[in-house]
């Protein structure tokens, strides 16, 4: 009895100290202004370059310049992205029909993915409204396996896959602490609200193919890279994007889901891969890239937020090795992240950010969206017209969302996400 009381006192003390530390560091984090900073993004995406003339037509962009920028991005940042060999659906089982008092069903899908001659298995769990479909679907890349992300019985843990340590903290006070630090929706989105808005949600952990951990991630990549010859080495963010695109292969043949309205969603590291997935696959109609930062939507040459020096050092599997060579000379990169945003044009893209998250550089994402705007216009879509970071425009295909607070996913994020999703993809 005494031991048990002491244990609880100790845990309560630990939680209180953690909350104090987090609270103090939050107040100490710099506050990013909602007023845009004038930053010019380089290079100009449409100017004459490397023997190509200036881009003045949509066709020139689509057939010549977009593939050119994608190549530059792959060679210098993301590495080789595997061939788009169509995924094979191994199984599709409806494992529940009574979620949220009968409002939704849970469908478990297993896919066989092939990179060169190697086969992999990828799980996806779709939470689908029980109303008449097919439904638009939000594909959410999780940083943890699905049995952690989704709060439903019947999702078997996969003991054979590697995942970050924090994924194991899925109970009790640790979970409350994680929600306090990173927001209520950090691992599980507001599924009931998503269903009520008419959207399905597909959860997947792309770390099943390349785990999000240093040793296991590098080991998985070295297998994949052993099949490459002249190409730049593949890296985790590029593989995660490719996994997303393979799930799109399945959705094209799933009667419950609308292949014309596929939206990829990711936060932070998976926001980088969700955006890359959209950039390389025109079947993806929209992307929500939330707090994607360096290697995502934020400009890298502006020297704000996480630097190229910091990122490959901390997360060696994420990017192709050439990327690290730009440490401390980011200005010499032959491309910047406005090119990644422009590859989404004219499709829908929402960039989410928050005021106490300078690490992810909200100003740099805003400037990148502005610099990609001419490409949206060239392709016949409205440009990026937000006048400042708080100017959320749900009707705009290229839109920006900015809230107070820190890095994480909160109700103040999913409110605007659903408003934008409904305006872009809801039943008219
Ligand atoms: C780190 C990393 C970021 C990343 C973030 C996350 O902070 O430096 O680049 O976006 O983790 O995924 O939460």
PDB file of N, CA, C and O in Angstrom, residues 73-138:
ATOM      1  N   UNK A  73      15.075  18.590 -57.044  1.00  0.00           N
ATOM      2  CA  UNK A  73      14.705  18.296 -55.646  1.00  0.00           C
ATOM      3  C   UNK A  73      15.156  16.893 -55.258  1.00  0.00           C
ATOM      4  O   UNK A  73      15.670  16.661 -54.160  1.00  0.00           O
ATOM      5  N   UNK A  74      14.984  15.936 -56.154  1.00  0.00           N
ATOM      6  CA  UNK A  74      15.383  14.557 -55.828  1.00  0.00           C
ATOM      7  C   UNK A  74      16.903  14.451 -55.702  1.00  0.00           C
ATOM      8  O   UNK A  74      17.419  13.855 -54.757  1.00  0.00           O
ATOM      9  N   UNK A  75      17.618  15.036 -56.651  1.00  0.00           N
ATOM     10  CA  UNK A  75      19.086  14.908 -56.636  1.00  0.00           C
ATOM     11  C   UNK A  75      19.714  15.529 -55.402  1.00  0.00           C
ATOM     12  O   UNK A  75      20.728  15.040 -54.906  1.00  0.00           O
ATOM     13  N   UNK A  76      19.109  16.607 -54.904  1.00  0.00           N
ATOM     14  CA  UNK A  76      19.760  17.357 -53.826  1.00  0.00           C
ATOM     15  C   UNK A  76      19.134  17.190 -52.451  1.00  0.00           C
ATOM     16  O   UNK A  76      19.789  17.473 -51.448  1.00  0.00           O
ATOM     17  N   UNK A  77      17.881  16.734 -52.402  1.00  0.00           N
ATOM     18  CA  UNK A  77      17.199  16.702 -51.096  1.00  0.00           C
ATOM     19  C   UNK A  77      16.592  15.324 -50.781  1.00  0.00           C
ATOM     20  O   UNK A  77      16.922  14.710 -49.776  1.00  0.00           O
ATOM     21  N   UNK A  78      15.725  14.850 -51.656  1.00  0.00           N
ATOM     22  CA  UNK A  78      14.923  13.665 -51.279  1.00  0.00           C
ATOM     23  C   UNK A  78      15.502  12.337 -51.764  1.00  0.00           C
ATOM     24  O   UNK A  78      15.078  11.283 -51.303  1.00  0.00           O
ATOM     25  N   UNK A  79      16.422  12.382 -52.708  1.00  0.00           N
ATOM     26  CA  UNK A  79      16.981  11.136 -53.225  1.00  0.00           C
ATOM     27  C   UNK A  79      16.049  10.466 -54.227  1.00  0.00           C
ATOM     28  O   UNK A  79      14.992  11.000 -54.598  1.00  0.00           O
ATOM     29  N   UNK A  80      16.453   9.285 -54.640  1.00  0.00           N
ATOM     30  CA  UNK A  80      15.659   8.542 -55.622  1.00  0.00           C
ATOM     31  C   UNK A  80      14.336   8.111 -54.999  1.00  0.00           C
ATOM     32  O   UNK A  80      14.296   7.682 -53.842  1.00  0.00           O
ATOM     33  N   UNK A  81      13.292   8.237 -55.774  1.00  0.00           N
ATOM     34  CA  UNK A  81      11.985   7.731 -55.320  1.00  0.00           C
ATOM     35  C   UNK A  81      11.701   6.497 -56.179  1.00  0.00           C
ATOM     36  O   UNK A  81      11.824   6.560 -57.412  1.00  0.00           O
ATOM     37  N   UNK A  82      11.377   5.345 -55.551  1.00  0.00           N
ATOM     38  CA  UNK A  82      11.263   4.109 -56.322  1.00  0.00           C
ATOM     39  C   UNK A  82      10.247   4.199 -57.461  1.00  0.00           C
ATOM     40  O   UNK A  82       9.376   5.071 -57.465  1.00  0.00           O
ATOM     41  N   UNK A  83      10.370   3.271 -58.385  1.00  0.00           N
ATOM     42  CA  UNK A  83       9.422   3.179 -59.499  1.00  0.00           C
ATOM     43  C   UNK A  83       8.001   3.025 -58.935  1.00  0.00           C
ATOM     44  O   UNK A  83       7.812   2.334 -57.925  1.00  0.00           O
ATOM     45  N   UNK A  84       7.020   3.586 -59.622  1.00  0.00           N
ATOM     46  CA  UNK A  84       5.643   3.475 -59.106  1.00  0.00           C
ATOM     47  C   UNK A  84       4.999   2.121 -59.442  1.00  0.00           C
ATOM     48  O   UNK A  84       3.983   2.050 -60.117  1.00  0.00           O
ATOM     49  N   UNK A  85       5.572   1.035 -58.941  1.00  0.00           N
ATOM     50  CA  UNK A  85       4.983  -0.282 -59.203  1.00  0.00           C
ATOM     51  C   UNK A  85       3.682  -0.388 -58.395  1.00  0.00           C
ATOM     52  O   UNK A  85       3.687  -0.205 -57.174  1.00  0.00           O
ATOM     53  N   UNK A  86       2.575  -0.653 -59.096  1.00  0.00           N
ATOM     54  CA  UNK A  86       1.263  -0.614 -58.458  1.00  0.00           C
ATOM     55  C   UNK A  86       1.165  -1.582 -57.287  1.00  0.00           C
ATOM     56  O   UNK A  86       1.546  -2.753 -57.401  1.00  0.00           O
ATOM     57  N   UNK A  87       0.643  -1.090 -56.174  1.00  0.00           N
ATOM     58  CA  UNK A  87       0.494  -1.946 -54.987  1.00  0.00           C
ATOM     59  C   UNK A  87      -0.548  -3.026 -55.245  1.00  0.00           C
ATOM     60  O   UNK A  87      -1.519  -2.817 -55.971  1.00  0.00           O
ATOM     61  N   UNK A  88      -0.320  -4.183 -54.616  1.00  0.00           N
ATOM     62  CA  UNK A  88      -1.308  -5.264 -54.719  1.00  0.00           C
ATOM     63  C   UNK A  88      -2.078  -5.320 -53.397  1.00  0.00           C
ATOM     64  O   UNK A  88      -1.458  -5.332 -52.324  1.00  0.00           O
ATOM     65  N   UNK A  89      -3.406  -5.351 -53.492  1.00  0.00           N
ATOM     66  CA  UNK A  89      -4.204  -5.446 -52.261  1.00  0.00           C
ATOM     67  C   UNK A  89      -4.266  -6.912 -51.836  1.00  0.00           C
ATOM     68  O   UNK A  89      -4.871  -7.741 -52.511  1.00  0.00           O
ATOM     69  N   UNK A  90      -3.609  -7.239 -50.716  1.00  0.00           N
ATOM     70  CA  UNK A  90      -3.572  -8.631 -50.247  1.00  0.00           C
ATOM     71  C   UNK A  90      -4.871  -8.995 -49.536  1.00  0.00           C
ATOM     72  O   UNK A  90      -5.361 -10.118 -49.646  1.00  0.00           O
ATOM     73  N   UNK A  91      -5.407  -8.048 -48.764  1.00  0.00           N
ATOM     74  CA  UNK A  91      -6.672  -8.326 -48.072  1.00  0.00           C
ATOM     75  C   UNK A  91      -7.382  -7.017 -47.778  1.00  0.00           C
ATOM     76  O   UNK A  91      -6.750  -5.955 -47.694  1.00  0.00           O
ATOM     77  N   UNK A  92      -8.705  -7.111 -47.660  1.00  0.00           N
ATOM     78  CA  UNK A  92      -9.534  -5.942 -47.289  1.00  0.00           C
ATOM     79  C   UNK A  92     -10.675  -6.479 -46.446  1.00  0.00           C
ATOM     80  O   UNK A  92     -11.544  -7.193 -46.956  1.00  0.00           O
ATOM     81  N   UNK A  93     -10.646  -6.185 -45.156  1.00  0.00           N
ATOM     82  CA  UNK A  93     -11.656  -6.729 -44.248  1.00  0.00           C
ATOM     83  C   UNK A  93     -12.348  -5.617 -43.484  1.00  0.00           C
ATOM     84  O   UNK A  93     -11.682  -4.734 -42.938  1.00  0.00           O
ATOM     85  N   UNK A  94     -13.661  -5.695 -43.444  1.00  0.00           N
ATOM     86  CA  UNK A  94     -14.414  -4.759 -42.608  1.00  0.00           C
ATOM     87  C   UNK A  94     -14.362  -5.324 -41.196  1.00  0.00           C
ATOM     88  O   UNK A  94     -14.889  -6.411 -40.947  1.00  0.00           O
ATOM     89  N   UNK A  95     -13.697  -4.625 -40.281  1.00  0.00           N
ATOM     90  CA  UNK A  95     -13.563  -5.232 -38.950  1.00  0.00           C
ATOM     91  C   UNK A  95     -14.499  -4.615 -37.910  1.00  0.00           C
ATOM     92  O   UNK A  95     -14.617  -5.130 -36.815  1.00  0.00           O
ATOM     93  N   UNK A  96     -15.191  -3.552 -38.251  1.00  0.00           N
ATOM     94  CA  UNK A  96     -16.243  -3.023 -37.359  1.00  0.00           C
ATOM     95  C   UNK A  96     -17.184  -2.159 -38.198  1.00  0.00           C
ATOM     96  O   UNK A  96     -16.752  -1.531 -39.170  1.00  0.00           O
ATOM     97  N   UNK A  97     -18.459  -2.161 -37.811  1.00  0.00           N
ATOM     98  CA  UNK A  97     -19.420  -1.312 -38.546  1.00  0.00           C
ATOM     99  C   UNK A  97     -20.141  -0.368 -37.584  1.00  0.00           C
ATOM    100  O   UNK A  97     -21.026   0.363 -37.989  1.00  0.00           O
ATOM    101  N   UNK A  98     -19.733  -0.426 -36.320  1.00  0.00           N
ATOM    102  CA  UNK A  98     -20.506   0.299 -35.301  1.00  0.00           C
ATOM    103  C   UNK A  98     -19.697   1.371 -34.583  1.00  0.00           C
ATOM    104  O   UNK A  98     -19.941   1.659 -33.414  1.00  0.00           O
ATOM    105  N   UNK A  99     -18.706   1.950 -35.279  1.00  0.00           N
ATOM    106  CA  UNK A  99     -17.921   2.994 -34.606  1.00  0.00           C
ATOM    107  C   UNK A  99     -18.796   4.236 -34.426  1.00  0.00           C
ATOM    108  O   UNK A  99     -19.640   4.533 -35.266  1.00  0.00           O
ATOM    109  N   UNK A 100     -18.541   4.970 -33.365  1.00  0.00           N
ATOM    110  CA  UNK A 100     -19.268   6.219 -33.093  1.00  0.00           C
ATOM    111  C   UNK A 100     -20.776   6.021 -33.215  1.00  0.00           C
ATOM    112  O   UNK A 100     -21.443   6.701 -34.011  1.00  0.00           O
ATOM    113  N   UNK A 101     -21.258   5.056 -32.462  1.00  0.00           N
ATOM    114  CA  UNK A 101     -22.692   4.741 -32.419  1.00  0.00           C
ATOM    115  C   UNK A 101     -23.264   4.491 -33.803  1.00  0.00           C
ATOM    116  O   UNK A 101     -24.345   4.972 -34.155  1.00  0.00           O
ATOM    117  N   UNK A 102     -22.506   3.770 -34.585  1.00  0.00           N
ATOM    118  CA  UNK A 102     -23.030   3.358 -35.892  1.00  0.00           C
ATOM    119  C   UNK A 102     -22.740   4.343 -37.012  1.00  0.00           C
ATOM    120  O   UNK A 102     -23.179   4.148 -38.151  1.00  0.00           O
ATOM    121  N   UNK A 103     -21.970   5.409 -36.743  1.00  0.00           N
ATOM    122  CA  UNK A 103     -21.733   6.418 -37.782  1.00  0.00           C
ATOM    123  C   UNK A 103     -20.656   5.986 -38.782  1.00  0.00           C
ATOM    124  O   UNK A 103     -20.572   6.512 -39.898  1.00  0.00           O
ATOM    125  N   UNK A 104     -19.795   5.029 -38.377  1.00  0.00           N
ATOM    126  CA  UNK A 104     -18.660   4.715 -39.255  1.00  0.00           C
ATOM    127  C   UNK A 104     -18.254   3.253 -39.143  1.00  0.00           C
ATOM    128  O   UNK A 104     -18.591   2.564 -38.178  1.00  0.00           O
ATOM    129  N   UNK A 105     -17.523   2.804 -40.162  1.00  0.00           N
ATOM    130  CA  UNK A 105     -16.974   1.444 -40.180  1.00  0.00           C
ATOM    131  C   UNK A 105     -15.451   1.519 -40.224  1.00  0.00           C
ATOM    132  O   UNK A 105     -14.868   2.535 -40.639  1.00  0.00           O
ATOM    133  N   UNK A 106     -14.837   0.402 -39.816  1.00  0.00           N
ATOM    134  CA  UNK A 106     -13.365   0.312 -39.860  1.00  0.00           C
ATOM    135  C   UNK A 106     -12.979  -0.765 -40.864  1.00  0.00           C
ATOM    136  O   UNK A 106     -13.401  -1.921 -40.736  1.00  0.00           O
ATOM    137  N   UNK A 107     -12.228  -0.364 -41.858  1.00  0.00           N
ATOM    138  CA  UNK A 107     -11.811  -1.319 -42.891  1.00  0.00           C
ATOM    139  C   UNK A 107     -10.294  -1.480 -42.801  1.00  0.00           C
ATOM    140  O   UNK A 107      -9.547  -0.481 -42.835  1.00  0.00           O
ATOM    141  N   UNK A 108      -9.871  -2.734 -42.688  1.00  0.00           N
ATOM    142  CA  UNK A 108      -8.428  -3.011 -42.595  1.00  0.00           C
ATOM    143  C   UNK A 108      -7.927  -3.516 -43.941  1.00  0.00           C
ATOM    144  O   UNK A 108      -8.474  -4.475 -44.487  1.00  0.00           O
ATOM    145  N   UNK A 109      -6.892  -2.866 -44.450  1.00  0.00           N
ATOM    146  CA  UNK A 109      -6.354  -3.245 -45.760  1.00  0.00           C
ATOM    147  C   UNK A 109      -4.884  -3.587 -45.590  1.00  0.00           C
ATOM    148  O   UNK A 109      -4.149  -2.898 -44.886  1.00  0.00           O
ATOM    149  N   UNK A 110      -4.476  -4.667 -46.238  1.00  0.00           N
ATOM    150  CA  UNK A 110      -3.039  -4.996 -46.281  1.00  0.00           C
ATOM    151  C   UNK A 110      -2.581  -4.941 -47.722  1.00  0.00           C
ATOM    152  O   UNK A 110      -3.208  -5.541 -48.600  1.00  0.00           O
ATOM    153  N   UNK A 111      -1.496  -4.212 -47.934  1.00  0.00           N
ATOM    154  CA  UNK A 111      -0.988  -4.051 -49.300  1.00  0.00           C
ATOM    155  C   UNK A 111       0.382  -4.696 -49.437  1.00  0.00           C
ATOM    156  O   UNK A 111       1.171  -4.682 -48.483  1.00  0.00           O
ATOM    157  N   UNK A 112       0.624  -5.226 -50.625  1.00  0.00           N
ATOM    158  CA  UNK A 112       1.988  -5.679 -50.930  1.00  0.00           C
ATOM    159  C   UNK A 112       2.632  -4.586 -51.787  1.00  0.00           C
ATOM    160  O   UNK A 112       2.112  -4.236 -52.848  1.00  0.00           O
ATOM    161  N   UNK A 113       3.727  -4.042 -51.305  1.00  0.00           N
ATOM    162  CA  UNK A 113       4.452  -3.011 -52.055  1.00  0.00           C
ATOM    163  C   UNK A 113       5.763  -3.606 -52.543  1.00  0.00           C
ATOM    164  O   UNK A 113       6.388  -4.399 -51.832  1.00  0.00           O
ATOM    165  N   UNK A 114       6.178  -3.192 -53.711  1.00  0.00           N
ATOM    166  CA  UNK A 114       7.407  -3.759 -54.275  1.00  0.00           C
ATOM    167  C   UNK A 114       8.381  -2.652 -54.654  1.00  0.00           C
ATOM    168  O   UNK A 114       8.031  -1.728 -55.391  1.00  0.00           O
ATOM    169  N   UNK A 115       9.584  -2.758 -54.104  1.00  0.00           N
ATOM    170  CA  UNK A 115      10.668  -1.838 -54.502  1.00  0.00           C
ATOM    171  C   UNK A 115      11.741  -2.722 -55.125  1.00  0.00           C
ATOM    172  O   UNK A 115      12.275  -3.610 -54.451  1.00  0.00           O
ATOM    173  N   UNK A 116      12.048  -2.467 -56.392  1.00  0.00           N
ATOM    174  CA  UNK A 116      12.901  -3.371 -57.163  1.00  0.00           C
ATOM    175  C   UNK A 116      12.313  -4.783 -57.025  1.00  0.00           C
ATOM    176  O   UNK A 116      11.147  -4.955 -57.302  1.00  0.00           O
ATOM    177  N   UNK A 117      13.090  -5.752 -56.511  1.00  0.00           N
ATOM    178  CA  UNK A 117      12.506  -7.098 -56.388  1.00  0.00           C
ATOM    179  C   UNK A 117      12.102  -7.411 -54.960  1.00  0.00           C
ATOM    180  O   UNK A 117      11.802  -8.558 -54.629  1.00  0.00           O
ATOM    181  N   UNK A 118      12.118  -6.419 -54.084  1.00  0.00           N
ATOM    182  CA  UNK A 118      11.791  -6.699 -52.678  1.00  0.00           C
ATOM    183  C   UNK A 118      10.326  -6.398 -52.398  1.00  0.00           C
ATOM    184  O   UNK A 118       9.822  -5.350 -52.801  1.00  0.00           O
ATOM    185  N   UNK A 119       9.675  -7.306 -51.683  1.00  0.00           N
ATOM    186  CA  UNK A 119       8.268  -7.109 -51.334  1.00  0.00           C
ATOM    187  C   UNK A 119       8.144  -6.688 -49.873  1.00  0.00           C
ATOM    188  O   UNK A 119       8.869  -7.194 -49.006  1.00  0.00           O
ATOM    189  N   UNK A 120       7.224  -5.793 -49.628  1.00  0.00           N
ATOM    190  CA  UNK A 120       6.962  -5.291 -48.272  1.00  0.00           C
ATOM    191  C   UNK A 120       5.454  -5.350 -48.017  1.00  0.00           C
ATOM    192  O   UNK A 120       4.665  -5.329 -48.965  1.00  0.00           O
ATOM    193  N   UNK A 121       5.088  -5.374 -46.730  1.00  0.00           N
ATOM    194  CA  UNK A 121       3.659  -5.326 -46.399  1.00  0.00           C
ATOM    195  C   UNK A 121       3.363  -3.995 -45.712  1.00  0.00           C
ATOM    196  O   UNK A 121       4.118  -3.547 -44.847  1.00  0.00           O
ATOM    197  N   UNK A 122       2.293  -3.361 -46.140  1.00  0.00           N
ATOM    198  CA  UNK A 122       1.884  -2.080 -45.546  1.00  0.00           C
ATOM    199  C   UNK A 122       0.427  -2.188 -45.081  1.00  0.00           C
ATOM    200  O   UNK A 122      -0.444  -2.563 -45.866  1.00  0.00           O
ATOM    201  N   UNK A 123       0.167  -1.858 -43.806  1.00  0.00           N
ATOM    202  CA  UNK A 123      -1.207  -1.838 -43.299  1.00  0.00           C
ATOM    203  C   UNK A 123      -1.808  -0.444 -43.485  1.00  0.00           C
ATOM    204  O   UNK A 123      -1.119   0.561 -43.292  1.00  0.00           O
ATOM    205  N   UNK A 124      -3.096  -0.421 -43.803  1.00  0.00           N
ATOM    206  CA  UNK A 124      -3.843   0.845 -43.800  1.00  0.00           C
ATOM    207  C   UNK A 124      -5.188   0.563 -43.147  1.00  0.00           C
ATOM    208  O   UNK A 124      -5.809  -0.469 -43.437  1.00  0.00           O
ATOM    209  N   UNK A 125      -5.625   1.428 -42.253  1.00  0.00           N
ATOM    210  CA  UNK A 125      -6.952   1.292 -41.650  1.00  0.00           C
ATOM    211  C   UNK A 125      -7.788   2.498 -42.042  1.00  0.00           C
ATOM    212  O   UNK A 125      -7.405   3.634 -41.741  1.00  0.00           O
ATOM    213  N   UNK A 126      -8.896   2.207 -42.718  1.00  0.00           N
ATOM    214  CA  UNK A 126      -9.786   3.289 -43.151  1.00  0.00           C
ATOM    215  C   UNK A 126     -10.992   3.366 -42.219  1.00  0.00           C
ATOM    216  O   UNK A 126     -11.666   2.356 -41.999  1.00  0.00           O
ATOM    217  N   UNK A 127     -11.235   4.552 -41.693  1.00  0.00           N
ATOM    218  CA  UNK A 127     -12.454   4.807 -40.918  1.00  0.00           C
ATOM    219  C   UNK A 127     -13.386   5.523 -41.896  1.00  0.00           C
ATOM    220  O   UNK A 127     -13.064   6.603 -42.398  1.00  0.00           O
ATOM    221  N   UNK A 128     -14.520   4.877 -42.209  1.00  0.00           N
ATOM    222  CA  UNK A 128     -15.342   5.346 -43.336  1.00  0.00           C
ATOM    223  C   UNK A 128     -16.765   5.635 -42.858  1.00  0.00           C
ATOM    224  O   UNK A 128     -17.352   4.809 -42.146  1.00  0.00           O
ATOM    225  N   UNK A 129     -17.343   6.794 -43.248  1.00  0.00           N
ATOM    226  CA  UNK A 129     -18.726   7.077 -42.835  1.00  0.00           C
ATOM    227  C   UNK A 129     -19.672   5.984 -43.335  1.00  0.00           C
ATOM    228  O   UNK A 129     -19.471   5.438 -44.431  1.00  0.00           O
ATOM    229  N   UNK A 130     -20.701   5.690 -42.552  1.00  0.00           N
ATOM    230  CA  UNK A 130     -21.674   4.677 -42.968  1.00  0.00           C
ATOM    231  C   UNK A 130     -22.750   5.241 -43.887  1.00  0.00           C
ATOM    232  O   UNK A 130     -23.728   4.567 -44.174  1.00  0.00           O
ATOM    233  N   UNK A 131     -22.563   6.471 -44.342  1.00  0.00           N
ATOM    234  CA  UNK A 131     -23.500   7.060 -45.304  1.00  0.00           C
ATOM    235  C   UNK A 131     -23.111   6.613 -46.706  1.00  0.00           C
ATOM    236  O   UNK A 131     -22.073   5.967 -46.902  1.00  0.00           O
ATOM    237  N   UNK A 132     -23.925   6.995 -47.683  1.00  0.00           N
ATOM    238  CA  UNK A 132     -23.677   6.544 -49.055  1.00  0.00           C
ATOM    239  C   UNK A 132     -22.365   7.154 -49.598  1.00  0.00           C
ATOM    240  O   UNK A 132     -22.145   8.341 -49.480  1.00  0.00           O
ATOM    241  N   UNK A 133     -21.527   6.333 -50.155  1.00  0.00           N
ATOM    242  CA  UNK A 133     -20.248   6.794 -50.689  1.00  0.00           C
ATOM    243  C   UNK A 133     -20.296   6.921 -52.184  1.00  0.00           C
ATOM    244  O   UNK A 133     -21.380   6.948 -52.740  1.00  0.00           O
ATOM    245  N   UNK A 134     -19.168   6.950 -52.869  1.00  0.00           N
ATOM    246  CA  UNK A 134     -17.834   6.919 -52.285  1.00  0.00           C
ATOM    247  C   UNK A 134     -17.471   8.234 -51.590  1.00  0.00           C
ATOM    248  O   UNK A 134     -17.934   9.299 -51.987  1.00  0.00           O
ATOM    249  N   UNK A 135     -16.621   8.120 -50.580  1.00  0.00           N
ATOM    250  CA  UNK A 135     -16.300   9.271 -49.741  1.00  0.00           C
ATOM    251  C   UNK A 135     -14.928   9.848 -50.072  1.00  0.00           C
ATOM    252  O   UNK A 135     -13.997   9.091 -50.350  1.00  0.00           O
ATOM    253  N   UNK A 136     -14.820  11.182 -49.960  1.00  0.00           N
ATOM    254  CA  UNK A 136     -13.470  11.750 -50.042  1.00  0.00           C
ATOM    255  C   UNK A 136     -12.653  11.198 -48.886  1.00  0.00           C
ATOM    256  O   UNK A 136     -13.209  10.918 -47.819  1.00  0.00           O
ATOM    257  N   UNK A 137     -11.356  11.038 -49.080  1.00  0.00           N
ATOM    258  CA  UNK A 137     -10.567  10.372 -48.041  1.00  0.00           C
ATOM    259  C   UNK A 137      -9.312  11.172 -47.697  1.00  0.00           C
ATOM    260  O   UNK A 137      -8.600  11.629 -48.587  1.00  0.00           O
ATOM    261  N   UNK A 138      -9.108  11.321 -46.395  1.00  0.00           N
ATOM    262  CA  UNK A 138      -7.891  11.976 -45.897  1.00  0.00           C
ATOM    263  C   UNK A 138      -6.921  10.859 -45.522  1.00  0.00           C
ATOM    264  O   UNK A 138      -7.232  10.022 -44.680  1.00  0.00           O
TER     265      UNK A 138
END
